[in-house]
Amino acid sequence: MYSAIVFLPLFGFLIAGGLGRVIGARACEIVTTAFLMLAMVLSWIAFFQVGIAHQGAETVDIAPWFISGGLRVEWALRIDTLTVVMLVVVNTVSALVHLYSIGYMAEDPSRPRFFAYLSLFTFAMLMLVTADNLVQMFFGWEGVGLASYLLIGFWYDRPAANAAAIKAFIVNRIGDFGFALGIFLVFTLFGTVALNDIFARAPEVAKGTFHFLGYDWPAVTLACLLLFMGAMGKSAQFLLHTWLPDAMEGPTPVSALIHAATMVTAGVFMVARLSPLFEQAPFAQTAVLVIGATTAFFAATIGLVQNDIKRVIAYSTCSQLGYMFVGLGAGTYSIGIFHLFTHAFFKALLFLGAGSVITAMHHEQDMRKMGGLWKSIPFTGAMMVIGTLALTGFPFTAGFYSKDAIIEAAYASDRAGHVFAFLCTAFAALLTAFYSWRLVFMTFAGTPHWAEAEAHAGTAVAPASAEEEHHGHGPVEPHESPLVMLVPLALLAVGALAAGLLFKGVFFGGAAESFWNGGLVFEEALVKKVEDVPFLVEHAALIMMVIGSALAYWFYVVNPSLPARLAAANPILYRFLLNKWYFDEIYDFLIVRPTLALARFFWKEGDGRLIDGFGPDGVSARVIDVARGAVRLQSGYLYHYAFAMLIGVAGFITYFIIMGAP
């Protein structure tokens, strides 16, 4: 069963990618979607067998991979509670995205390629979450990076999409470099990359040091910091976050699959999987806690002023990933994974709901050109409201249980930096409620600005996104999406409403310890401490949610002119947030421009002047010059040769006259 769960998406990729032109787009859609639906069903069966029924962890051997000296790597699937949780998340979201894409991409002639890429991404992600060793995990890690590059730049005729794909790929390489160094160091310390062997020896190795850059570093702490660097890149944490918003240039189903529920959670999964290692490195745990809290606050502030509907949700994703890392850094790994689990449902719902809005608006993404859509697309509006309720932590929705628990865990933790994390996550809850309801009110309530724009302009404005340019504009007549797109929304809405209530107990309630047995470190005392926090802390998220929601209602429903006046009164702050804290500009100035200047110098001076001037090209050029000169001496005229001979005789005579006879 587990082999089928992992390899069914691979078969779908091979069929759609290899035979797409032969069997046609419709067959590719059916085959890949059917395989993912089957994998989803099997994943839920595995979840209830391994997690709920406690059948225990197991390893499924696939084949030997390679042996190099002391390094032995096997292909094997590690099946435990953490694995089956991730299988449910990945395959459920991927299956619904495949189904949704049948309607969303209906007009695209490259559908076979699109569905092949979706299935390839799913396979790579499944290899990552089932890895039994770090090398296999790195294979899946790089696989999702490749697939995300292909999907973000799917519309390769759009320069912005190509630039976004390259940016995502390069920024992730920075984090992946740290991840690779971490794997090398782990192998150096433990002599193995097998997870079970690493976990067994972690307390022993944690006592040692590693000499690096002239200092003796705590060995496991250094390894964990390098590994977390990889997690920062893949999960778009503070400083390595810049690729995530630009990745919205890809088709909307890509945003839902990769940048909401699966790939961006790979870093969270990796830290959770290696929890026995991180437990031996308190400083590394503090770094996880502080970086996560900073990201939760930082991304939420930017989401306040964004006008692209997908970018608002993208910054929300970045912020919620910060929450997950706070849960992990606080030592409550099960709570961090619980938020990953619930977040997958409501964030995928929001992204796919945004896609339905974009379809209704003929691929317009600017919320300022929307408004009043509730009457035109009521079902999509209802789904977006459900997703927003869950994201903001409305009582009894999925986010209410998982996000609140993380805020409480930050308060209850004794980790250094936990007060900072509590304050950041609590205030971020207020900001999240504000920008989430801002999106809903600007899109579905108030005056229908799309009608005003059409009446005044008469023609559509220039496209501002890859989807707009690719699909083009038609008459702005909002309409509800086809059924094949609405069914996935309804199913995700069920998860957004009920996943928290149904599974709260198994993630951090009374049954949680047995649920996580063999899956990750479970700090029973800390989890119980979370349940006993003071009243105000317990309800901090709810209080912040109410304040943020009320402010959004006042700003965008009661007094809609207030945001513009407030922005005009605080232009510096507004531009600071609108320009995303100027991180792109700072990186461009400090890194991109110097790198390009250095590359241009090596190109012109190093390669052109030095290598081409004095290297092989230069030597060959001089030989050619000499040969051409020698050719000119062979003129074919007798008097030229007689003159040359006379010059030679004169030279010999002159020499003997001056130097004397021998």
XYZ file of C-alpha atoms in Angstrom:
662
model
C 0.000 0.000 0.000
C 2.744 2.478 0.924
C 4.648 1.873 -2.298
C 1.456 2.569 -4.231
C 0.880 5.819 -2.321
C 4.361 7.051 -3.258
C 4.692 5.782 -6.823
C 1.194 6.356 -8.237
C 1.963 10.064 -8.847
C 5.216 9.035 -10.561
C 3.272 6.777 -12.932
C 0.913 9.664 -13.643
C 3.873 11.910 -14.448
C 5.404 9.350 -16.803
C 2.129 8.810 -18.651
C 1.213 12.494 -18.969
C 4.758 13.630 -19.640
C 5.750 10.835 -22.005
C 2.489 10.115 -23.814
C 0.649 13.424 -23.457
C 0.794 14.263 -27.145
C -0.386 10.781 -28.059
C -3.298 10.261 -25.662
C -4.387 13.914 -25.500
C -5.067 16.439 -22.747
C -8.309 14.918 -21.482
C -6.738 11.491 -20.951
C -3.806 13.103 -19.095
C -6.208 14.926 -16.788
C -8.176 11.759 -16.052
C -5.150 9.506 -15.497
C -3.186 11.842 -13.231
C -6.255 12.868 -11.233
C -7.423 9.259 -10.814
C -3.995 8.166 -9.571
C -3.925 11.016 -7.044
C -7.453 10.265 -5.861
C -6.434 6.652 -5.235
C -3.280 7.786 -3.425
C -5.410 10.117 -1.286
C -7.758 7.317 -0.246
C -4.851 5.031 0.620
C -3.213 7.848 2.606
C -6.300 8.301 4.776
C -6.420 4.525 5.344
C -2.764 4.631 6.427
C -3.496 7.604 8.693
C -6.206 5.748 10.599
C -4.234 2.502 10.723
C -0.865 3.853 11.847
C -1.915 7.007 13.690
C -5.333 6.345 15.157
C -5.236 2.552 15.530
C -1.559 2.623 16.653
C -0.373 -0.223 14.427
C 3.160 1.041 14.941
C 5.971 2.325 12.768
C 7.555 0.272 10.020
C 10.138 0.522 7.257
C 9.364 -0.530 3.696
C 12.562 -1.455 1.836
C 12.582 -0.512 -1.849
C 16.129 -1.221 -3.067
C 19.804 -0.572 -2.255
C 20.957 2.778 -3.606
C 24.735 3.137 -3.304
C 27.736 2.416 -1.103
C 30.714 4.776 -1.026
C 33.332 4.026 1.601
C 31.564 4.185 4.933
C 28.441 5.757 3.426
C 25.658 3.277 2.779
C 22.332 4.588 1.470
C 19.176 2.535 0.948
C 15.892 3.345 -0.759
C 13.347 2.808 2.011
C 10.050 4.293 3.169
C 9.807 5.300 6.826
C 6.195 4.903 7.949
C 5.193 6.381 11.299
C 2.649 8.881 12.587
C 4.500 11.932 11.260
C 4.769 10.292 7.844
C 1.080 9.409 7.572
C 0.072 12.931 8.628
C 2.169 14.316 5.797
C 0.837 11.706 3.354
C -2.700 12.864 4.119
C -1.772 16.531 3.702
C 0.191 16.097 0.469
C -2.099 13.672 -1.327
C -5.379 15.241 -0.223
C -4.406 18.718 -1.359
C -2.723 17.426 -4.510
C -5.722 15.301 -5.524
C -8.134 18.209 -5.071
C -5.779 20.555 -6.928
C -5.626 18.077 -9.822
C -9.426 17.976 -9.922
C -9.706 21.761 -9.655
C -7.154 22.256 -12.428
C -9.339 20.364 -14.911
C -11.654 23.356 -14.834
C -9.147 26.119 -14.168
C -6.739 25.161 -16.960
C -9.463 24.101 -19.419
C -8.433 26.683 -22.017
C -4.687 26.079 -21.787
C -3.222 24.072 -24.691
C -0.328 22.813 -22.522
C -2.498 20.906 -20.044
C -0.613 17.581 -20.410
C 2.616 19.295 -19.397
C 0.891 21.033 -16.493
C -0.611 17.838 -15.072
C 2.691 16.018 -15.575
C 4.485 18.703 -13.536
C 1.837 18.521 -10.785
C 2.287 14.760 -10.463
C 6.081 15.049 -10.563
C 5.966 17.556 -7.735
C 3.698 15.291 -5.684
C 6.024 12.318 -6.156
C 9.060 14.366 -5.074
C 7.232 15.610 -1.990
C 6.199 12.066 -1.084
C 9.802 10.901 -1.399
C 10.785 13.691 0.986
C 8.258 12.884 3.707
C 8.800 9.097 3.558
C 12.613 9.298 3.570
C 14.388 6.930 5.930
C 17.717 8.723 5.620
C 19.009 12.229 4.975
C 20.268 11.552 1.446
C 16.869 10.284 0.337
C 15.285 13.301 2.019
C 17.654 15.557 0.084
C 16.631 13.833 -3.157
C 12.983 14.691 -2.504
C 14.029 18.147 -1.264
C 15.732 18.975 -4.560
C 12.959 17.280 -6.526
C 10.299 19.632 -5.189
C 12.645 22.533 -5.916
C 12.916 21.450 -9.551
C 9.163 20.867 -9.878
C 8.368 24.241 -8.318
C 10.715 25.920 -10.800
C 8.873 24.230 -13.675
C 5.429 25.102 -12.309
C 6.138 28.714 -11.330
C 7.559 29.308 -14.784
C 4.901 27.204 -16.504
C 3.910 30.149 -18.712
C 7.468 30.570 -19.956
C 6.423 33.115 -22.590
C 5.850 35.577 -19.731
C 9.112 37.279 -18.562
C 7.712 37.868 -15.049
C 6.982 34.149 -14.641
C 10.490 33.229 -15.769
C 12.020 35.759 -13.403
C 9.911 34.450 -10.500
C 10.903 30.851 -11.246
C 14.594 31.747 -11.361
C 14.302 33.779 -8.155
C 12.625 30.894 -6.316
C 15.249 28.465 -7.565
C 18.233 30.636 -6.599
C 16.957 31.669 -3.151
C 16.201 28.039 -2.368
C 19.728 27.089 -3.444
C 21.062 29.328 -0.670
C 19.085 27.420 1.928
C 19.836 24.079 0.269
C 23.564 24.796 0.488
C 23.194 25.009 4.266
C 21.079 21.847 4.289
C 23.754 19.976 2.319
C 26.494 21.172 4.685
C 24.334 20.029 7.596
C 24.027 16.558 6.072
C 27.804 16.409 5.537
C 28.403 17.395 9.154
C 25.878 14.868 10.459
C 27.630 12.120 8.507
C 30.990 13.301 9.853
C 29.685 13.209 13.425
C 27.594 10.053 13.287
C 29.180 8.056 10.477
C 25.733 7.430 8.992
C 22.783 9.194 7.381
C 20.168 6.675 8.557
C 17.652 8.433 10.801
C 17.263 5.666 13.396
C 21.036 5.441 13.935
C 21.325 9.224 14.208
C 18.527 9.469 16.765
C 19.964 6.647 18.871
C 23.371 8.328 19.183
C 22.203 11.959 19.416
C 22.611 12.332 23.231
C 26.115 10.887 23.053
C 27.309 13.010 20.112
C 25.733 16.152 21.612
C 28.523 16.205 24.206
C 31.198 16.658 21.540
C 32.511 19.686 19.631
C 33.488 20.344 16.054
C 36.436 22.543 15.082
C 35.364 25.023 12.430
C 36.777 28.441 11.425
C 39.227 28.363 14.304
C 36.620 27.652 16.996
C 35.278 24.570 18.742
C 31.515 24.585 18.160
C 28.946 22.376 19.901
C 28.748 19.740 17.204
C 25.021 19.004 17.152
C 24.119 22.687 17.523
C 26.157 23.582 14.445
C 24.592 20.713 12.480
C 21.073 21.777 13.472
C 21.699 25.409 12.538
C 22.904 24.339 9.089
C 19.909 22.060 8.647
C 17.573 24.848 9.743
C 19.124 27.093 7.106
C 17.681 24.696 4.554
C 14.309 24.865 6.286
C 14.401 28.683 6.177
C 14.813 28.652 2.409
C 12.211 26.022 1.615
C 9.655 27.381 4.087
C 10.251 31.052 3.189
C 11.354 32.268 6.595
C 12.631 35.760 7.391
C 15.633 36.753 5.213
C 15.019 33.876 2.763
C 11.342 34.685 2.215
C 11.575 36.888 -0.872
C 10.856 34.139 -3.411
C 7.399 33.177 -2.077
C 5.296 36.236 -3.066
C 6.838 36.353 -6.557
C 6.004 32.676 -7.001
C 2.382 33.782 -7.386
C 3.220 34.353 -11.073
C 2.498 30.657 -11.602
C -1.043 29.367 -12.198
C -3.274 29.601 -9.117
C -3.516 25.797 -8.597
C 0.272 25.832 -8.307
C 0.006 28.396 -5.517
C -2.460 26.181 -3.674
C -0.385 23.029 -4.068
C 3.171 24.232 -3.621
C 3.025 27.506 -1.759
C 0.192 26.864 0.655
C 0.040 23.267 1.756
C 2.999 21.174 0.624
C 6.430 22.385 -0.519
C 6.639 25.316 1.870
C 5.903 22.961 4.754
C 8.915 20.801 3.851
C 11.128 22.827 6.193
C 8.629 22.454 9.024
C 8.486 18.713 8.405
C 12.279 18.424 8.328
C 12.726 20.128 11.702
C 9.953 17.978 13.182
C 11.428 14.793 11.713
C 14.812 15.650 13.222
C 13.291 16.612 16.582
C 15.485 14.114 18.518
C 18.489 15.967 17.105
C 17.139 19.466 17.755
C 16.279 18.463 21.330
C 20.020 18.146 21.930
C 20.655 21.683 20.637
C 18.811 24.305 22.754
C 20.471 27.215 20.971
C 19.282 25.914 17.604
C 15.771 25.555 19.026
C 15.900 29.175 20.161
C 16.918 30.187 16.638
C 13.929 28.295 15.240
C 11.638 30.006 17.765
C 12.912 33.552 17.162
C 13.092 33.300 13.356
C 9.594 31.816 13.257
C 8.159 34.553 15.472
C 9.873 37.276 13.445
C 8.473 35.811 10.233
C 4.952 35.590 11.653
C 4.974 39.285 12.529
C 6.953 40.566 9.558
C 4.860 38.858 6.859
C 1.605 39.892 8.552
C 2.593 43.570 8.410
C 3.184 43.356 4.659
C -0.138 41.612 4.074
C -1.926 44.678 5.438
C -1.422 46.773 2.298
C -1.061 44.336 -0.614
C -3.680 44.660 -3.365
C -3.067 41.492 -5.399
C -5.460 38.881 -4.013
C -2.920 36.064 -4.359
C -0.084 38.029 -2.786
C -2.179 38.759 0.301
C -2.700 35.017 0.749
C 0.979 34.372 -0.024
C 2.120 36.646 2.819
C -0.460 34.972 5.013
C 1.197 31.647 4.189
C 4.604 33.068 5.077
C 3.230 34.296 8.410
C 1.535 31.002 9.250
C 4.729 29.087 8.495
C 6.336 31.287 11.120
C 3.678 30.120 13.584
C 4.571 26.500 12.823
C 8.245 27.115 13.532
C 7.319 28.822 16.792
C 5.518 25.627 17.810
C 8.586 23.557 16.915
C 11.063 25.953 18.542
C 9.035 25.992 21.740
C 9.486 22.227 21.950
C 5.829 21.418 21.220
C 6.478 19.618 17.940
C 3.054 18.002 17.861
C 1.340 21.398 18.050
C 3.491 22.771 15.231
C 2.554 19.788 13.043
C -1.101 20.161 14.061
C -1.068 23.694 12.654
C 0.602 22.376 9.492
C -2.239 19.848 9.206
C -5.098 22.313 9.689
C -3.399 25.067 7.693
C -3.276 22.806 4.639
C -7.081 22.747 4.441
C -7.949 26.388 4.952
C -4.994 27.841 3.039
C -5.568 25.584 0.036
C -9.231 26.613 0.262
C -8.274 30.290 0.201
C -5.927 29.908 -2.757
C -8.388 27.866 -4.795
C -11.150 30.276 -3.778
C -8.967 33.123 -5.016
C -8.566 31.206 -8.264
C -12.337 31.013 -8.573
C -12.538 34.778 -8.027
C -9.851 35.350 -10.649
C -11.742 33.144 -13.100
C -14.946 35.058 -12.418
C -13.096 38.333 -12.994
C -11.543 37.092 -16.236
C -8.117 36.810 -14.601
C -8.089 40.147 -12.853
C -6.170 39.914 -9.547
C -6.232 43.482 -8.224
C -8.763 43.667 -5.380
C -9.230 47.389 -5.993
C -10.936 46.461 -9.257
C -13.308 44.002 -7.606
C -15.964 44.597 -4.954
C -19.614 43.592 -4.797
C -18.944 40.054 -6.011
C -21.075 38.362 -3.368
C -24.180 38.520 -5.574
C -22.352 37.217 -8.649
C -20.398 34.332 -7.090
C -22.103 33.528 -3.772
C -20.741 29.982 -3.429
C -17.147 31.109 -3.930
C -17.802 33.942 -1.487
C -19.089 31.510 1.134
C -16.009 29.306 0.689
C -13.690 32.283 1.057
C -15.492 33.331 4.241
C -15.058 29.823 5.672
C -11.355 29.865 4.829
C -11.013 33.299 6.400
C -12.798 32.217 9.577
C -10.431 29.264 9.918
C -7.332 31.350 9.197
C -8.248 34.031 11.711
C -9.020 31.475 14.416
C -12.782 31.869 14.707
C -14.115 29.586 17.483
C -14.453 25.904 16.604
C -12.862 26.221 13.167
C -9.576 24.456 12.409
C -7.341 27.469 13.018
C -8.975 28.169 16.371
C -7.444 25.033 17.853
C -4.021 24.947 16.199
C -3.024 28.617 16.043
C -4.242 29.353 19.567
C -2.246 26.394 20.851
C 0.955 27.762 19.294
C 0.492 31.153 20.955
C -0.076 29.391 24.271
C 2.971 27.168 23.662
C 5.155 30.230 23.100
C 3.989 31.613 26.452
C 4.376 28.314 28.323
C 7.809 27.453 26.946
C 10.943 28.050 28.979
C 13.026 28.453 25.824
C 15.045 31.677 25.499
C 13.094 34.147 23.401
C 9.680 32.701 24.242
C 8.287 36.056 25.455
C 9.291 37.677 22.173
C 7.638 34.799 20.308
C 4.440 35.130 22.343
C 4.166 38.865 21.681
C 4.901 38.497 17.962
C 2.422 35.682 17.392
C -0.302 37.348 19.461
C -0.007 40.646 17.598
C 0.275 38.816 14.274
C -3.113 37.254 15.056
C -4.635 40.757 15.094
C -2.931 41.663 11.808
C -4.014 38.373 10.259
C -7.651 39.027 11.086
C -7.395 42.550 9.672
C -5.856 41.727 6.288
C -7.921 38.551 5.870
C -11.233 40.362 6.297
C -9.855 43.256 4.266
C -9.507 40.793 1.381
C -13.084 39.556 1.840
C -14.602 43.034 2.132
C -12.653 44.490 -0.807
C -13.554 41.513 -2.992
C -17.134 40.662 -2.095
C -18.646 43.696 -0.343
C -19.216 47.317 -1.234
C -19.424 48.894 -4.668
C -18.634 46.685 -7.681
C -15.555 48.543 -8.905
C -15.177 46.196 -11.849
C -18.408 47.638 -13.244
C -17.158 51.187 -12.661
C -13.852 50.453 -14.369
C -15.604 48.975 -17.391
C -18.031 51.887 -17.632
C -15.318 54.562 -17.439
C -12.549 52.853 -19.394
C -14.583 50.967 -21.956
C -11.624 48.623 -22.405
C -9.641 46.424 -20.068
C -6.470 47.661 -18.451
C -3.100 46.181 -19.311
C -2.480 42.775 -17.743
C -0.574 42.890 -14.466
C 0.159 39.216 -13.914
C 1.154 36.093 -15.757
C -2.381 34.720 -15.616
C -3.862 37.976 -16.892
C -1.461 38.180 -19.797
C -1.748 34.510 -20.654
C -5.522 34.307 -20.673
C -6.227 37.884 -21.697
C -9.238 39.999 -20.782
C -12.779 39.575 -21.888
C -15.890 41.508 -20.973
C -15.971 41.825 -17.184
C -19.061 39.793 -16.365
C -18.390 37.839 -13.145
C -19.683 34.291 -13.143
C -19.473 31.289 -10.865
C -16.803 28.691 -11.652
C -17.678 25.279 -13.140
C -18.634 22.424 -10.817
C -15.277 20.681 -11.201
C -13.706 23.707 -9.490
C -16.375 24.140 -6.821
C -16.364 20.544 -5.531
C -12.734 20.782 -4.282
C -13.655 24.034 -2.528
C -16.519 22.346 -0.714
C -14.345 19.413 0.393
C -11.583 21.699 1.636
C -14.180 23.795 3.463
C -15.174 20.699 5.444
C -11.553 20.293 6.536
C -11.236 24.006 7.328
C -14.260 23.783 9.607
C -13.865 20.367 11.216
C -10.206 19.253 11.084
C -9.305 21.063 14.306
C -12.227 19.782 16.346
C -11.972 16.202 15.059
C -8.226 15.746 15.480
C -7.310 18.055 18.353
C -7.139 15.175 20.821
C -4.812 12.999 18.781
C -2.360 15.830 18.124
C -1.963 17.271 21.620
C -4.764 15.958 23.810
C -4.959 12.883 25.979
C -4.212 10.448 23.136
C -1.395 12.512 21.667
C 1.530 10.764 23.351
C 0.565 7.373 21.975
C -0.310 8.945 18.611
C 3.200 10.378 18.215
C 5.001 7.336 19.592
C 7.796 6.736 17.106
C 6.913 9.822 15.068
C 8.672 12.675 16.869
C 9.654 13.900 20.329
C 6.570 14.454 22.459
C 7.037 16.687 25.487
C 4.096 15.542 27.595
C 4.843 17.917 30.482
C 5.122 20.928 28.178
C 1.912 20.081 26.329
C 0.062 19.820 29.640
C 1.596 23.145 30.676
C 0.160 24.669 27.493
C -3.304 23.546 28.561
C -2.904 25.334 31.913
C -1.920 28.853 30.781
C -3.673 31.909 32.317
C -7.099 32.932 31.065
C -5.917 35.993 29.127
C -3.185 34.009 27.394
C -5.617 31.229 26.547
C -7.946 33.729 24.887
C -5.285 36.106 23.517
C -5.740 34.892 19.948
C -9.515 35.226 20.185
C -9.260 38.756 21.575
C -6.826 39.770 18.835
C -9.030 38.170 16.193
C -12.052 40.161 17.346
C -10.093 43.444 17.385
C -8.574 42.851 13.958
C -11.891 41.809 12.398
C -13.686 44.824 13.879
C -11.002 47.188 12.559
C -11.258 45.676 9.085
C -15.048 46.082 9.144
C -14.700 49.728 10.231
C -12.053 50.483 7.579
C -13.599 48.767 4.575
C -17.352 48.657 5.201
C -18.369 51.426 7.608
C -15.817 54.048 6.538
C -14.175 52.906 3.255
C -12.432 56.241 2.678
C -10.426 55.865 5.891
C -7.638 53.581 4.501
C -6.717 56.087 1.767
C -6.658 58.959 4.270
C -4.564 56.945 6.697
C -2.095 56.010 3.952
C -1.842 59.651 2.863
C -1.214 60.749 6.454
C 1.574 58.158 6.904
C 3.256 57.946 3.483
C 6.622 56.686 4.740
C 5.119 53.799 6.703
C 2.705 52.987 3.891
C 5.466 52.826 1.269
C 7.652 50.836 3.676
C 4.979 48.148 4.005
C 3.867 48.320 0.374
C 7.477 47.771 -0.719
C 7.802 44.764 1.619
C 10.289 46.394 3.994
C 12.478 47.055 0.920
C 14.095 43.624 1.162
C 14.169 43.175 -2.609
C 15.802 46.564 -3.047
C 18.323 45.884 -0.270
C 19.250 42.493 -1.700
C 19.485 44.025 -5.157
C 21.895 46.681 -3.875
C 23.995 44.476 -1.582
C 24.031 41.183 -3.484
C 22.593 41.260 -6.997
C 24.340 44.350 -8.386
C 27.791 43.543 -6.906
C 27.465 39.972 -8.165
C 26.556 41.144 -11.664
C 29.383 43.695 -11.616
C 31.876 41.041 -10.518
C 30.583 38.631 -13.146
C 30.839 41.317 -15.823
C 34.424 42.065 -14.737
C 35.444 38.412 -14.966
C 33.682 38.151 -18.314
C 35.252 41.214 -19.927
C 38.644 41.354 -18.211
C 39.189 37.780 -17.114
C 37.666 35.783 -19.931
C 37.865 38.349 -22.720
C 41.111 40.217 -22.141
C 43.185 37.692 -20.133
C 42.069 34.250 -21.260
C 41.134 35.133 -24.814
C 44.029 37.585 -25.077
C 46.827 35.389 -23.673
C 45.234 31.956 -23.502
C 44.467 29.473 -26.287
C 42.490 32.011 -28.267
C 45.293 34.556 -27.944
C 48.021 32.080 -29.004
C 46.003 30.930 -31.994
C 45.394 34.544 -32.991
C 49.129 35.319 -32.844
C 49.953 32.225 -34.904
C 47.431 33.356 -37.491
C 48.968 36.843 -37.515
C 52.497 35.423 -38.005
C 51.278 33.087 -40.718
C 49.583 35.938 -42.543
C 52.794 37.969 -42.311
C 54.843 35.041 -43.616
C 52.420 34.597 -46.486
C 52.968 38.195 -47.530
C 56.717 37.467 -47.875
C 55.927 34.883 -50.556
C 55.027 37.459 -53.205
C 56.154 35.464 -56.281
C 58.237 38.348 -57.710
C 61.893 37.519 -58.548
C 63.197 40.983 -57.629
C 61.674 40.652 -54.113
C 63.599 37.414 -53.540
C 66.825 38.894 -55.069
C 66.491 41.908 -52.777
C 66.037 39.625 -49.724
C 69.141 37.631 -50.729
C 71.135 40.846 -51.195
C 70.107 42.017 -47.720
C 71.262 38.669 -46.279
C 74.652 38.823 -48.049
C 75.121 42.398 -46.836
C 74.330 41.288 -43.304
C 76.931 38.472 -43.394
C 79.628 40.759 -44.805
C 78.912 43.416 -42.189
C 79.143 40.809 -39.415
C 82.524 39.489 -40.568
C 83.926 42.991 -41.030
C 83.001 43.990 -37.491
C 83.600 40.720 -35.651
C 86.513 39.528 -37.737
C 87.086 36.202 -39.462
C 86.846 33.075 -37.266
